[in-house]
Tab-separated table of C-alpha atoms in Angstrom:
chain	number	residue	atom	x	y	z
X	528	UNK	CA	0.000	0.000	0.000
X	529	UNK	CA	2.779	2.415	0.572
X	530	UNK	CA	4.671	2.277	-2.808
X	531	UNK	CA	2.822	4.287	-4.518
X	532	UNK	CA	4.353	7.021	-2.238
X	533	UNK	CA	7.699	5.794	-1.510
X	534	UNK	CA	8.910	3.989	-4.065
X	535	UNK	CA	10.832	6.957	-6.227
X	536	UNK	CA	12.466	7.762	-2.736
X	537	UNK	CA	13.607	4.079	-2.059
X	538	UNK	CA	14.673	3.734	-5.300
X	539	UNK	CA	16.747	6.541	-4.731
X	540	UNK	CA	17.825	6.336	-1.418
X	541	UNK	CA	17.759	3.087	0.213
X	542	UNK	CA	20.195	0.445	-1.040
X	543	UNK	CA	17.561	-2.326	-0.295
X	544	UNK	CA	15.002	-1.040	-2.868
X	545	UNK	CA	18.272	-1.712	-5.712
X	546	UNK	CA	18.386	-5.657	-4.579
X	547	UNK	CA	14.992	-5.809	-5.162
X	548	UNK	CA	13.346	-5.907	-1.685
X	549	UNK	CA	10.007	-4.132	-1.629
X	550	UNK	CA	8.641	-1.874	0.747
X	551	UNK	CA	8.064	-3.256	3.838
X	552	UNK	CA	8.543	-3.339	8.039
X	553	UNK	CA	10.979	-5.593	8.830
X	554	UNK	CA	9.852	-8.364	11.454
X	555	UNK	CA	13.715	-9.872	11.873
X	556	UNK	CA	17.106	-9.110	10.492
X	557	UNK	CA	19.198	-10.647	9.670
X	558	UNK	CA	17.907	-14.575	9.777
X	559	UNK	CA	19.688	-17.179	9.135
X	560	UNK	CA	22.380	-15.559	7.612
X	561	UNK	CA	25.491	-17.928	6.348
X	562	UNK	CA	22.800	-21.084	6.984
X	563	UNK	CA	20.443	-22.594	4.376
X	564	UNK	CA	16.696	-22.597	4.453
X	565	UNK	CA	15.377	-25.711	5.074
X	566	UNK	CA	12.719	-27.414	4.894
X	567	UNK	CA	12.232	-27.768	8.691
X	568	UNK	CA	12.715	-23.639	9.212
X	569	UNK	CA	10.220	-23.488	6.152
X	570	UNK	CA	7.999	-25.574	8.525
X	571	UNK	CA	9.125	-23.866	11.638
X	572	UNK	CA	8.037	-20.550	10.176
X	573	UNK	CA	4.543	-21.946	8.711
X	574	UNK	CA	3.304	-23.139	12.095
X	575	UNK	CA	4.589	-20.193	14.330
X	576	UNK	CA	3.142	-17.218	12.144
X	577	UNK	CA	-0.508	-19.638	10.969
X	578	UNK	CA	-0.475	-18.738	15.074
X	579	UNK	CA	-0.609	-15.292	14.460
X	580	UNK	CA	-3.563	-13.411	13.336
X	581	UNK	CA	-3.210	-10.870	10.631
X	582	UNK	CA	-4.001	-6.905	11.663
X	583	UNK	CA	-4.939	-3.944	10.246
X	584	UNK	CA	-2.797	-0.931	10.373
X	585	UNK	CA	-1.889	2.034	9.229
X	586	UNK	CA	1.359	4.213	8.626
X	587	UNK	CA	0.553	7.597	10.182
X	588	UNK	CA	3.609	9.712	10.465
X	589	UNK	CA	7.371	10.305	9.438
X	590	UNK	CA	10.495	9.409	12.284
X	591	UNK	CA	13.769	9.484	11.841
X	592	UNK	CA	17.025	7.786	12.968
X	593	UNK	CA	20.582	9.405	12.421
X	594	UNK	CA	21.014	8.238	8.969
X	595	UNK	CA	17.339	6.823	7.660
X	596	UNK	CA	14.349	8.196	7.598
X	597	UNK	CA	11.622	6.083	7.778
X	598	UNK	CA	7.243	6.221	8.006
X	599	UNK	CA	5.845	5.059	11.404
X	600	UNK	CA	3.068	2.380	11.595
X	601	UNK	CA	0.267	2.052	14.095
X	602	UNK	CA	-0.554	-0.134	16.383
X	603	UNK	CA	3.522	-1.565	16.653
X	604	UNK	CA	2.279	-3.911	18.883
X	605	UNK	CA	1.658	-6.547	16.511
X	606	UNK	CA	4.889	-6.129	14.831
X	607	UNK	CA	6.749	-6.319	18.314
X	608	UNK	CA	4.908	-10.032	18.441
X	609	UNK	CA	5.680	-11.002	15.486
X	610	UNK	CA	9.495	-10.005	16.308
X	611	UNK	CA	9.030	-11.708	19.535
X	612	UNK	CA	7.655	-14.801	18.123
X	613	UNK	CA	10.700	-15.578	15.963
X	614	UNK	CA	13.115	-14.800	18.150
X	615	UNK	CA	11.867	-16.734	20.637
X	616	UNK	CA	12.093	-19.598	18.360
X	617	UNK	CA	15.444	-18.461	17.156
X	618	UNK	CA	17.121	-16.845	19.961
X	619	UNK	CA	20.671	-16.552	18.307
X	620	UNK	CA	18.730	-13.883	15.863
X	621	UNK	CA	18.783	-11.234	18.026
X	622	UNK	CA	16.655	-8.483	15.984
X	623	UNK	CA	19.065	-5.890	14.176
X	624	UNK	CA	21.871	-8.471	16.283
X	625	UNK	CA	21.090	-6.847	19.400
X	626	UNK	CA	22.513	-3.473	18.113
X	627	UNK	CA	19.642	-1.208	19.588
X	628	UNK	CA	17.736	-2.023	23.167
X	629	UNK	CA	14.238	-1.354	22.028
X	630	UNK	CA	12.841	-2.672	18.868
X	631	UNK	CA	11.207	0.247	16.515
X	632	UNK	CA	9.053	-1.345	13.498
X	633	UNK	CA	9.433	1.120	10.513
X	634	UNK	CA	9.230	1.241	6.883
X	635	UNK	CA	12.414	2.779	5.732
X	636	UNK	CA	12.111	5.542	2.915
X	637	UNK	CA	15.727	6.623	2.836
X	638	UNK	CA	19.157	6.359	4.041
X	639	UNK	CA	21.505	9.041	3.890
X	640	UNK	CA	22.445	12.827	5.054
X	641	UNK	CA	19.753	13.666	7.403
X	642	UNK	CA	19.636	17.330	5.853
X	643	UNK	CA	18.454	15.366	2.732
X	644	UNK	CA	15.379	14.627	4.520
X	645	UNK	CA	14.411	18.202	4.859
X	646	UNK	CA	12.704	17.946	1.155
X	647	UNK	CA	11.397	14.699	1.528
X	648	UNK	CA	9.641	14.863	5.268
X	649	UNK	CA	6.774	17.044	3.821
X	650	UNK	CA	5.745	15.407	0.873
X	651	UNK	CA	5.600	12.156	2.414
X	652	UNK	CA	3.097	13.629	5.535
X	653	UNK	CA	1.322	14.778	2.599
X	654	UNK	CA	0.550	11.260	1.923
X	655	UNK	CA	-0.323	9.701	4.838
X	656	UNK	CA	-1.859	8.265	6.494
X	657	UNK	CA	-1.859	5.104	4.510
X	658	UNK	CA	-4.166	2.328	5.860
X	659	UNK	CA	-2.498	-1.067	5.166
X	660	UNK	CA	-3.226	-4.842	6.271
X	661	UNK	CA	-0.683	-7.193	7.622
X	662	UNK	CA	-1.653	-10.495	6.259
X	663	UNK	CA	1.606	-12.374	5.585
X	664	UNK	CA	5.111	-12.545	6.228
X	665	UNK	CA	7.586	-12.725	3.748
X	666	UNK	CA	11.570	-14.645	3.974
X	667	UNK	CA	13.646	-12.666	1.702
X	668	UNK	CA	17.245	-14.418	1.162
X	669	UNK	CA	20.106	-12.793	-0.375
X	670	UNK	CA	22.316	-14.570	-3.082
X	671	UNK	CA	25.149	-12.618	-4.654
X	672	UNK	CA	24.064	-9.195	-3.479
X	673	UNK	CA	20.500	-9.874	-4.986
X	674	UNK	CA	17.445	-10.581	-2.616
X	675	UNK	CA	14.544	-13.038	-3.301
X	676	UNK	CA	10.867	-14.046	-1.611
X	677	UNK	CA	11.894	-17.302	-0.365
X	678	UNK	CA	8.647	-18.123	0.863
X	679	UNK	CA	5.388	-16.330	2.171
X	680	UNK	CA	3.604	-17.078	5.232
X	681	UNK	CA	0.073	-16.045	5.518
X	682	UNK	CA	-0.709	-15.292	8.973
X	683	UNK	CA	-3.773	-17.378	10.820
């Protein structure tokens, strides 16, 4: 629901948009990295999120962090569960690898110069809020610098 607003801006300015991940709120990174998929996490992943219900939301407002700016969904709550729910499963993927003490679901828009931003920050209020529904999660896997949909798991 929100490419139709951020997509020139990721293209631009976020690195992940280039390896061909779409937008989207990140529920844990990195996973798995340097191990295969297999068919058991494939199966792991299936049962815990058919747990989970899907939710409505909507992305109401623009945040930043030092280097990435980034639109801000409501409720988080389901999001933080959904984190939770993995990592609980997978404890040695710490979300982000433990690198920040409270977990912030986001949709990044841009990384760069913060005084970039300046421009962008209006245009993008302008365009919210954006209701949206959270019905699946998606495993994106990179192979030589390019990122596929490894699998998608619709939530209960």
């Amino acid at each position: 629901a929100a490419e139709p607003l951020v997509s020139q801006w990721r293209a631009e300015h976020d690195p992940a948009a280039a390896v061909g991940i779409p937008a989207h709120i990140t529920v844990l990174y990195p996973f798995m990295t340097g191990r295969p998929i297999t068919p058991q996490v494939i199966d792991d992943l299936s049962v815990l999120l058919a747990d989970r219900s899907g939710f409505s939301f909507d992305l109401v407002d623009v945040g930043r962090f030092d280097d990435t700016l980034y639109l801000v969904p409501e409720p988080v709550e389901p999001f933080v569960d959904l984190t939770s729910v993995l990592h609980d499963h997978w404890p040695e993927y710490p979300p982000y690898e433990g690198a920040f003490p409270d977990l912030v679901p986001h949709l990044t828009v841009a990384h760069g110069d913060a005084a970039e931003f300046e421009w962008m920050e209006p245009a993008l209020l302008a365009g919210l809020p954006i209701p949206c529904v959270a019905d699946r999660v998606s495993l994106f896997t990179e192979a030589e610098e390019t990122w596929t949909t490894s699998g998608s798991f619709p939530l209960g």
